[in-house]
mmCIF file of C-alpha atoms and ligand atoms in Angstrom:
data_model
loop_
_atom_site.group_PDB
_atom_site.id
_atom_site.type_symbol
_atom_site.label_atom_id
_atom_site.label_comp_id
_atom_site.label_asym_id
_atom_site.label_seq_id
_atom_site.Cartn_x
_atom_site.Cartn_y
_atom_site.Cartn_z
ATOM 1 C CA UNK A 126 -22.822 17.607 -37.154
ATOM 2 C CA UNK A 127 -21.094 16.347 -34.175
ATOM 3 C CA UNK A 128 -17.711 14.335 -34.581
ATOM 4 C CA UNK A 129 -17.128 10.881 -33.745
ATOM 5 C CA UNK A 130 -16.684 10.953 -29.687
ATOM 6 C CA UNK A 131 -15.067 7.488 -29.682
ATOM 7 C CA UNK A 132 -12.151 9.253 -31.497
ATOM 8 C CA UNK A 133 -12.092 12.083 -29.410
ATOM 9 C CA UNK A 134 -8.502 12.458 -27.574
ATOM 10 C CA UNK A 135 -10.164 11.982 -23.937
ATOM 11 C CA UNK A 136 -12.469 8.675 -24.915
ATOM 12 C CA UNK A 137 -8.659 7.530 -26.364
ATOM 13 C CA UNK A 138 -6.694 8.358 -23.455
ATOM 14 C CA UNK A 139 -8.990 6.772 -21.196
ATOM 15 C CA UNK A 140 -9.199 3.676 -23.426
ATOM 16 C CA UNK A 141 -5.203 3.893 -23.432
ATOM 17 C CA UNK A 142 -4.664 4.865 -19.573
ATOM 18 C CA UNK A 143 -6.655 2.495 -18.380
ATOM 19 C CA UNK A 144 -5.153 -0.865 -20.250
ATOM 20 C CA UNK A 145 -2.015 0.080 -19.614
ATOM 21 C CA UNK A 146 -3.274 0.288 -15.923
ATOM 22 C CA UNK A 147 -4.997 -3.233 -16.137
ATOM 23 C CA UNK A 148 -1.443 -4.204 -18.000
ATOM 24 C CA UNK A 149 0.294 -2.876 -14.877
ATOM 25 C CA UNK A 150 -1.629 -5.381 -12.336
ATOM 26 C CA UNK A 151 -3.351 -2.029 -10.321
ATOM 27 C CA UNK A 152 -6.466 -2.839 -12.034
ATOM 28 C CA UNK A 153 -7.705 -6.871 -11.307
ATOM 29 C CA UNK A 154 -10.843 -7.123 -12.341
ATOM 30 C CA UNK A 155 -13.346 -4.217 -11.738
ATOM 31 C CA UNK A 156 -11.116 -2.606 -9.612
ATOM 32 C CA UNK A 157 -10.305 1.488 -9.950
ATOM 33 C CA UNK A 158 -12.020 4.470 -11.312
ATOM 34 C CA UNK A 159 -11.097 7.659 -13.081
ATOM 35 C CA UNK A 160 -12.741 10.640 -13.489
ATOM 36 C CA UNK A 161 -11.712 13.711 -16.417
ATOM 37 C CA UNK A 162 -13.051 16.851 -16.092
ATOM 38 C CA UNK A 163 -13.573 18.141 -18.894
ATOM 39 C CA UNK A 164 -14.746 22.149 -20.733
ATOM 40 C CA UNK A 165 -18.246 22.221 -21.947
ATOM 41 C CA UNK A 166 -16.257 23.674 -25.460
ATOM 42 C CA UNK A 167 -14.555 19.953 -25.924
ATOM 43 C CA UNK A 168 -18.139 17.958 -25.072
ATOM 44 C CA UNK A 169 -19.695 20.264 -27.479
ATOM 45 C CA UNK A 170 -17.637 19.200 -30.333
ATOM 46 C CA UNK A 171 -18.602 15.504 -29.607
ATOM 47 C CA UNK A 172 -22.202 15.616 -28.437
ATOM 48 C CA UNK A 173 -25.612 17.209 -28.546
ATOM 49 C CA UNK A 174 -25.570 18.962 -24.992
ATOM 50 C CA UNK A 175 -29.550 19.052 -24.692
ATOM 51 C CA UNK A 176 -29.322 15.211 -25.185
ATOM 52 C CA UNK A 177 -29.821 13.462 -21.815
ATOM 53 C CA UNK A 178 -30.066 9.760 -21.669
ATOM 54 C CA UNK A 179 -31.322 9.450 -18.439
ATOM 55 C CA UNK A 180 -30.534 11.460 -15.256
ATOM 56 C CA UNK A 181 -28.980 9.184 -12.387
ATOM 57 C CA UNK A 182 -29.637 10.063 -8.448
ATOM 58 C CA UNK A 183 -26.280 10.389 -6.032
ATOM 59 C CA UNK A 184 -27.471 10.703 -2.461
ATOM 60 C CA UNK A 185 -24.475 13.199 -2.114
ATOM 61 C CA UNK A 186 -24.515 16.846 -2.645
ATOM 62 C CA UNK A 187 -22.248 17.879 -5.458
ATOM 63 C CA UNK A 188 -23.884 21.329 -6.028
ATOM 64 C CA UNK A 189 -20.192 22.809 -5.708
ATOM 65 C CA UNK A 190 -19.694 20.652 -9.638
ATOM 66 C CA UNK A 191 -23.171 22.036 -11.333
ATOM 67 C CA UNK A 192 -23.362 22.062 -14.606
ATOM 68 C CA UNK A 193 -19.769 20.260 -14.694
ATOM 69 C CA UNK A 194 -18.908 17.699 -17.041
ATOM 70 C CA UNK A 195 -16.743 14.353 -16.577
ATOM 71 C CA UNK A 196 -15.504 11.527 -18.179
ATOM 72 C CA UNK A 197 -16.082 8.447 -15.106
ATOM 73 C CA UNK A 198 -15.345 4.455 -15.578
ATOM 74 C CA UNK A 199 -18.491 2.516 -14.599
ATOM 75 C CA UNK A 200 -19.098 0.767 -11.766
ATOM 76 C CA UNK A 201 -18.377 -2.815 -12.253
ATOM 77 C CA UNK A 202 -16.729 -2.458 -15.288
ATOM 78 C CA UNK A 203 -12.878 -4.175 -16.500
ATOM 79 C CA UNK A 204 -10.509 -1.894 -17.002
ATOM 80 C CA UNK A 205 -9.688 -4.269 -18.880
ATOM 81 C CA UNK A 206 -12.505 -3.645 -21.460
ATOM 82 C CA UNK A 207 -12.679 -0.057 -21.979
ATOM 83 C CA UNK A 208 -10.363 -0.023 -25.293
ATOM 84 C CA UNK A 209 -11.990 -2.625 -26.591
ATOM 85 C CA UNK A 210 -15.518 -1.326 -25.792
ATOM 86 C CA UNK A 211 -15.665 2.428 -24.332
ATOM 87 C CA UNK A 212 -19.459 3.046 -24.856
ATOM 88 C CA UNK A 213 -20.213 -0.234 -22.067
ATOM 89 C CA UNK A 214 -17.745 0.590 -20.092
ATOM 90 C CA UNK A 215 -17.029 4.428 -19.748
ATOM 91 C CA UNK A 216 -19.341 7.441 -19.486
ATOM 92 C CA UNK A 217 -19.546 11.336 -19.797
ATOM 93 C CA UNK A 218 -22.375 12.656 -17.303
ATOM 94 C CA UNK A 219 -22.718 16.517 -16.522
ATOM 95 C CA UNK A 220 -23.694 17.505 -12.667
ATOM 96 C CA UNK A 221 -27.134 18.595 -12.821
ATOM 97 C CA UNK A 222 -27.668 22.194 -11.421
ATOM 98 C CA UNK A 223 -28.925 20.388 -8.132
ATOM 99 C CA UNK A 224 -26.330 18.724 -7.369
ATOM 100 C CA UNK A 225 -28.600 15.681 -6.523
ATOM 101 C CA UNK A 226 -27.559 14.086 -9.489
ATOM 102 C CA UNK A 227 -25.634 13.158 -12.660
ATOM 103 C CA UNK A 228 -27.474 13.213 -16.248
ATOM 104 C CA UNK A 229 -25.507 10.905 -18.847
ATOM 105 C CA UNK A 230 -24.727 12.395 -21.721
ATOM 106 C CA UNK A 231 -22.885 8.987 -23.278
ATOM 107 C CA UNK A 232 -22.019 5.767 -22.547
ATOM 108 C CA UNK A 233 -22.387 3.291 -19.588
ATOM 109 C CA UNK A 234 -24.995 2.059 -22.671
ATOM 110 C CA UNK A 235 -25.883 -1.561 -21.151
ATOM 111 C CA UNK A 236 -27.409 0.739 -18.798
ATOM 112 C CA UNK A 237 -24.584 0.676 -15.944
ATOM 113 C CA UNK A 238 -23.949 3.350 -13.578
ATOM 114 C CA UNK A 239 -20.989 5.584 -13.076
ATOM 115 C CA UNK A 240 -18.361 4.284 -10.540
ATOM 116 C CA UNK A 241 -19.196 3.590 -7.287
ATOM 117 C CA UNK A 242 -16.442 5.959 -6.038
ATOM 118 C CA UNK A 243 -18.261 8.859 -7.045
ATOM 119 C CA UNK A 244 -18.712 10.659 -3.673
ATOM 120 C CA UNK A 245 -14.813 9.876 -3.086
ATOM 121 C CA UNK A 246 -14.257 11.512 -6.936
ATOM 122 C CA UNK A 247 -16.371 14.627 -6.801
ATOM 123 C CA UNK A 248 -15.428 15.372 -3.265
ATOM 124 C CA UNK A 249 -11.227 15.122 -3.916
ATOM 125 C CA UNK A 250 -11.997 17.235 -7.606
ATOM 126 C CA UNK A 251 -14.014 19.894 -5.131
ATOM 127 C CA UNK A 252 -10.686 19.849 -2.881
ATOM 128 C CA UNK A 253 -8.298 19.979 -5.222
ATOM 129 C CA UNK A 254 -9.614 22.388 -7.795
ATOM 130 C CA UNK A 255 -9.875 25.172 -4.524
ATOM 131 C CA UNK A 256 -6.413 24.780 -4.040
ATOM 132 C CA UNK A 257 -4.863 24.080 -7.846
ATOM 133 C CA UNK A 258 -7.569 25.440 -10.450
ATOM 134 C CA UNK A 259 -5.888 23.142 -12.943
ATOM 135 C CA UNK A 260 -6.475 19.827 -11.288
ATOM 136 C CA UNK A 261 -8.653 17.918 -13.747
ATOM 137 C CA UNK A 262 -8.019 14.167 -12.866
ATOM 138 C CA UNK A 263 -8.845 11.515 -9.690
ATOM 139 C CA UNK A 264 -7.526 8.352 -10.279
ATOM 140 C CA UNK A 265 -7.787 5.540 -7.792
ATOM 141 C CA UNK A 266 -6.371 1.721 -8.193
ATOM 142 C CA UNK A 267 -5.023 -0.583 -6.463
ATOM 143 C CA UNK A 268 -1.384 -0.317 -6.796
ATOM 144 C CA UNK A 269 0.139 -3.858 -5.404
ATOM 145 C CA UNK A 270 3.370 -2.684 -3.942
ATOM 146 C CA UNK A 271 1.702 0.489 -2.269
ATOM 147 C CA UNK A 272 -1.105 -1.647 -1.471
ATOM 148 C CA UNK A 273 1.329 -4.718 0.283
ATOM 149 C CA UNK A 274 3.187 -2.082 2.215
ATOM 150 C CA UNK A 275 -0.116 -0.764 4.093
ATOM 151 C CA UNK A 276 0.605 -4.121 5.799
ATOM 152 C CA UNK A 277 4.014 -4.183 6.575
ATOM 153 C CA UNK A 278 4.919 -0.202 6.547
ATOM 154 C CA UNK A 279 3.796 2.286 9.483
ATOM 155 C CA UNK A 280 0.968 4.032 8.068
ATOM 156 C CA UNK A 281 2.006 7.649 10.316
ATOM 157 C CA UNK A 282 2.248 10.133 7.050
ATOM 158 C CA UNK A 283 5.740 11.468 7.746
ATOM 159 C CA UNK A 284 7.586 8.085 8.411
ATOM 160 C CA UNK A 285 5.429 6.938 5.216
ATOM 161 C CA UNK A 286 6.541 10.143 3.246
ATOM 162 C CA UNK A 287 9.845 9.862 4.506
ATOM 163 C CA UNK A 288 10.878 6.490 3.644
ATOM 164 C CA UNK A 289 9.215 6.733 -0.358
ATOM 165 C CA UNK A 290 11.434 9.948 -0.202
ATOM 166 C CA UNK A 291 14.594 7.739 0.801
ATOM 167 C CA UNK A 292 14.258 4.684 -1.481
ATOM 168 C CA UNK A 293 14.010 6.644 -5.309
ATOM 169 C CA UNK A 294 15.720 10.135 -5.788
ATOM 170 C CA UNK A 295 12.828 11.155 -7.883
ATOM 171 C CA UNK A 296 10.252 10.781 -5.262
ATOM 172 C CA UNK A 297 10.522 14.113 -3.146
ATOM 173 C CA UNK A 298 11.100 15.698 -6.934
ATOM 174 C CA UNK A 299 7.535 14.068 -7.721
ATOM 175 C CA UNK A 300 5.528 15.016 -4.532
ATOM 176 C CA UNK A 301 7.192 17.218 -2.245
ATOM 177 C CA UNK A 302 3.991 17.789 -0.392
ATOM 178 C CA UNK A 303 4.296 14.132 0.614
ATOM 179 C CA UNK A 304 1.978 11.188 0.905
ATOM 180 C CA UNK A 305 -1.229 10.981 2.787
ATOM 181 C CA UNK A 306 -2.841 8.053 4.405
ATOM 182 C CA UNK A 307 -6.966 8.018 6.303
ATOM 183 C CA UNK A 308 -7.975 5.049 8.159
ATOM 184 C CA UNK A 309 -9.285 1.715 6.527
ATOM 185 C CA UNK A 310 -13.464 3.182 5.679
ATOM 186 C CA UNK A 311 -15.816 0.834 3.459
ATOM 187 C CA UNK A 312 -15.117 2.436 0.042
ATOM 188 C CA UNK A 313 -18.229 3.810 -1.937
ATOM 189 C CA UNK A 314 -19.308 5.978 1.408
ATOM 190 C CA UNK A 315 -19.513 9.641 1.584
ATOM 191 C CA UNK A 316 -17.005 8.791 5.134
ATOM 192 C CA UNK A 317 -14.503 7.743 3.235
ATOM 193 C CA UNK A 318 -14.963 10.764 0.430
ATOM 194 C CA UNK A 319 -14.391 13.029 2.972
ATOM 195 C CA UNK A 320 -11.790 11.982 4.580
ATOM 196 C CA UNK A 321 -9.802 11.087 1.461
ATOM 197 C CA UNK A 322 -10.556 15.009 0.066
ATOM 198 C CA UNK A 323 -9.602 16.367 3.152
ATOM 199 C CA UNK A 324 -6.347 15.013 3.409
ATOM 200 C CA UNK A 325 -6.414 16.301 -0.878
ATOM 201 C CA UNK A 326 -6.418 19.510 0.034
ATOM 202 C CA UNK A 327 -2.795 18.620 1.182
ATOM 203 C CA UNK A 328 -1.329 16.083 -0.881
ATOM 204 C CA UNK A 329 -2.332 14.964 -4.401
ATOM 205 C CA UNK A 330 -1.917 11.088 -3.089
ATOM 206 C CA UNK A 331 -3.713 9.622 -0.287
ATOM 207 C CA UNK A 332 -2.844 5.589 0.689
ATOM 208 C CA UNK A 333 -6.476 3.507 1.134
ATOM 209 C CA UNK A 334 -4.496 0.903 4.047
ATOM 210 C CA UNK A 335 -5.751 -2.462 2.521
ATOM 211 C CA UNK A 336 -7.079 -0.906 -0.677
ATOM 212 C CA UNK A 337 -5.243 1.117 -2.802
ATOM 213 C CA UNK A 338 -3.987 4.283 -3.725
ATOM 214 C CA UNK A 339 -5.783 7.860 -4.876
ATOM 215 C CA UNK A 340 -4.059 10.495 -7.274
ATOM 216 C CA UNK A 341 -4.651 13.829 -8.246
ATOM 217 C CA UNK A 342 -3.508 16.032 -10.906
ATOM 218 C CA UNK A 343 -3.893 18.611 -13.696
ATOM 219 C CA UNK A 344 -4.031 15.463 -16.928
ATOM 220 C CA UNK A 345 -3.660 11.934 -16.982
ATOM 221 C CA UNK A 346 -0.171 11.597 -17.653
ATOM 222 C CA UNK A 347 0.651 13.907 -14.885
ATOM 223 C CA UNK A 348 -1.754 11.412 -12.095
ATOM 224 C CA UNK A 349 -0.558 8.486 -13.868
ATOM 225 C CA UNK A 350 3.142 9.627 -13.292
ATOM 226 C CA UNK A 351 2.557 10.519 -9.664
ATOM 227 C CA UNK A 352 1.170 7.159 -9.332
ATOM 228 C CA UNK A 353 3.824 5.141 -10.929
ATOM 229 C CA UNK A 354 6.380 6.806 -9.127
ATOM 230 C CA UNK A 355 5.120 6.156 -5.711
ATOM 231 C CA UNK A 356 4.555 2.567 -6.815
ATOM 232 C CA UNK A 357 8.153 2.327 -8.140
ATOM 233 C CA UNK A 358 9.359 3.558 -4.713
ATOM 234 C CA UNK A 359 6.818 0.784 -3.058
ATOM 235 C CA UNK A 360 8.337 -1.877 -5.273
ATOM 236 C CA UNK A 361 11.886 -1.059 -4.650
ATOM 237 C CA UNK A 362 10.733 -1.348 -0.876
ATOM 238 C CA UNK A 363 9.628 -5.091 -1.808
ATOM 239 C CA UNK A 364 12.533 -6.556 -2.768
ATOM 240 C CA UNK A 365 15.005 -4.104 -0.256
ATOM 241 C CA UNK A 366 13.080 -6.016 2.002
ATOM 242 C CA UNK A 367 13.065 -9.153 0.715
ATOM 243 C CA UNK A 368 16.864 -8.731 -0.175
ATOM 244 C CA UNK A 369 17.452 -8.438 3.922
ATOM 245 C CA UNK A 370 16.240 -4.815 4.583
ATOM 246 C CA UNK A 371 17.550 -1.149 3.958
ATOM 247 C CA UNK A 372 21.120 -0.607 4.825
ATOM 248 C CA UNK A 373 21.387 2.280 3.249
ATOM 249 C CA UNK A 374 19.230 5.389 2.553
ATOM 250 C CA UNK A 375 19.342 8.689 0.767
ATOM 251 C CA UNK A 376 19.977 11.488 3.780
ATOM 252 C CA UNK A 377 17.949 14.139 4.933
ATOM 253 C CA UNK A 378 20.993 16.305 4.240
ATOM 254 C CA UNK A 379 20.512 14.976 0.496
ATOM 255 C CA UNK A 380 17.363 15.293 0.115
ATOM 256 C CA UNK A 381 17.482 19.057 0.901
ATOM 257 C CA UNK A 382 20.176 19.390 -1.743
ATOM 258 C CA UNK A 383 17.823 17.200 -4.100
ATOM 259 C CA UNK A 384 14.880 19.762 -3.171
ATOM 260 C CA UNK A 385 16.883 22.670 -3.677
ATOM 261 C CA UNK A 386 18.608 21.640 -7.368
ATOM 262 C CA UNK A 387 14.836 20.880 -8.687
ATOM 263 C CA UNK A 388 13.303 23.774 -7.173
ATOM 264 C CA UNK A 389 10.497 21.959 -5.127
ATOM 265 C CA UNK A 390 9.734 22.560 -1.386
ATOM 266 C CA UNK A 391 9.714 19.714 1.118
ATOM 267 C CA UNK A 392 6.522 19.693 3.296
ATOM 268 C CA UNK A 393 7.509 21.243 6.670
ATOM 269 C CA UNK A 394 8.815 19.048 9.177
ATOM 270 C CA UNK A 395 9.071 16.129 7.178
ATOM 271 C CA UNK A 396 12.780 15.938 7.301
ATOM 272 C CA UNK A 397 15.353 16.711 10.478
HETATM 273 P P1 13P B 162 -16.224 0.508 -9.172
HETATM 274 O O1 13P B 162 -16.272 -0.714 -10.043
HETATM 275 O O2 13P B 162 -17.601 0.887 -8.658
HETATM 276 O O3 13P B 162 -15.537 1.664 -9.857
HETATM 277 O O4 13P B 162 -15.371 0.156 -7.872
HETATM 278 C C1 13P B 162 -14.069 -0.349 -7.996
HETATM 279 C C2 13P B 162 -13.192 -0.024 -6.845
HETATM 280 O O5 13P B 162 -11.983 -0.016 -6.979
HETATM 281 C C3 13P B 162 -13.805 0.273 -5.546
HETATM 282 O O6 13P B 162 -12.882 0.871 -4.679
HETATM 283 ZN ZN1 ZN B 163 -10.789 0.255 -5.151
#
């Protein structure tokens, strides 16, 4: 007998991570996607594993994610909804051994689709789980302070890095490996899944100029941290700016002192 899967701890966390995202303004409308790897042990506790609802086509190869198994926001769907209603608006599909598609397991049961984002999701998990094994979550929303500096800020990836770095003491503690950006791409492409999984292979953030922001990282709390901390740094930008600009900064002689009390490792170059 298989337990309850709405009461399983990743259904909950989604539900939970994703209204307090909504609740944090990233998240108007149907905008953002997550994706949770998960172990074929923890599905198999929830669900009959033989049980396909219906197999969906992606016109993108994921044979590298076979037989893999995540928990993916639908396309279209609130953020807003998912607590209320995770079976309309949430899914768990496995990669079929193809790679030409994704069978659905549970959910998306008005018969929606897994988020458009997809070929941007499978392609950063592919990056980031060759270079951190652990890496089990891609996040994407549309952080408004992040998002308003793409318009204001130069997108070049060290001044970028550089001046979250200077604005909150935590940032270089949070991602040392900095802050990548790729061009403006129309989102749900394959283009712009490889060039944001590319630059993943770097940094576990990569600004969408106009758009929003994609995280990466081992469990939600860790992505939504990394996210929120950016965007804290992006906020504080706001109103420095709005207060009359910076007059003030934390050093690069500081910020080596910073990286060497917390143990973390500056990307090379990025300071003088
Ligand atoms: P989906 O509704 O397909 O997930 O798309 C939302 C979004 O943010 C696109 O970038
Ligand atoms: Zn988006």
């Amino acid at each position: 007998m298989n337990k309850d899967i709405l009461k399983s701890p990743f259904v909950t966390e989604m539900s939970e991570i994703t209204q307090l995202m909504y609740q944090r303004n990233w998240d108007e409308r149907n905008g953002g996607n997550i994706t949770l790897l998960l172990n074929e042990n923890e599905v198999a506790e929830y669900l009959d594993l033989e049980n396909i609802v219906r197999t969906i086509p992606i016109d993108f190869d994921a044979k590298e994610l076979a037989g893999s198994y995540f928990l993916v926001t639908g396309s279209g769907k609130y953020f807003k909804n998912v607590q209320k209603d995770p079976a309309r608006n949430i899914g768990l599909i496995r990669v079929s051994d193809d790679g030409k598609g994704v069978e659905v397991l549970w959910g998306y049961e008005d018969g929606s689709l897994p988020t458009s984002e997809l070929p941007s999701h499978f392609q950063s998990h592919i990056a980031r789980l060759s270079v951190d094994p652990e890496n089990r979550v891609i996040m994407h929303c549309h952080a408004t302070h992040l998002l308003a500096m793409t318009f204001t800020h130069s997108l070049d990836e060290r001044e970028l890095t550089r001046k979250l770095w200077q604005l909150c003491t935590e940032c270089l503690v949070v991602f040392p490996e900095g802050i990548s950006t790729i061009p403006w791409i129309v989102p749900g492409t394959n283009e712009i899944g490889e060039a944001t999984s590319n630059k993943m292979k770097e940094t576990r953030l990569v600004v969408w100029p106009y758009h929003g922001i994609y995280g990466a990282g081992k469990d939600m709390d860790e992505t939504f941290g990394l996210i929120e901390t950016v965007e804290k740094a992006a906020e504080v930008y706001t109103y420095v700016q709005a207060q009359g600009g910076m007059k003030a900064k934390i050093s690069d002689e500081d910020l080596k002192k910073l990286a060497d009390r917390f143990g973390v490792k500056p990307r090379a170059g990025y300071l003088d």
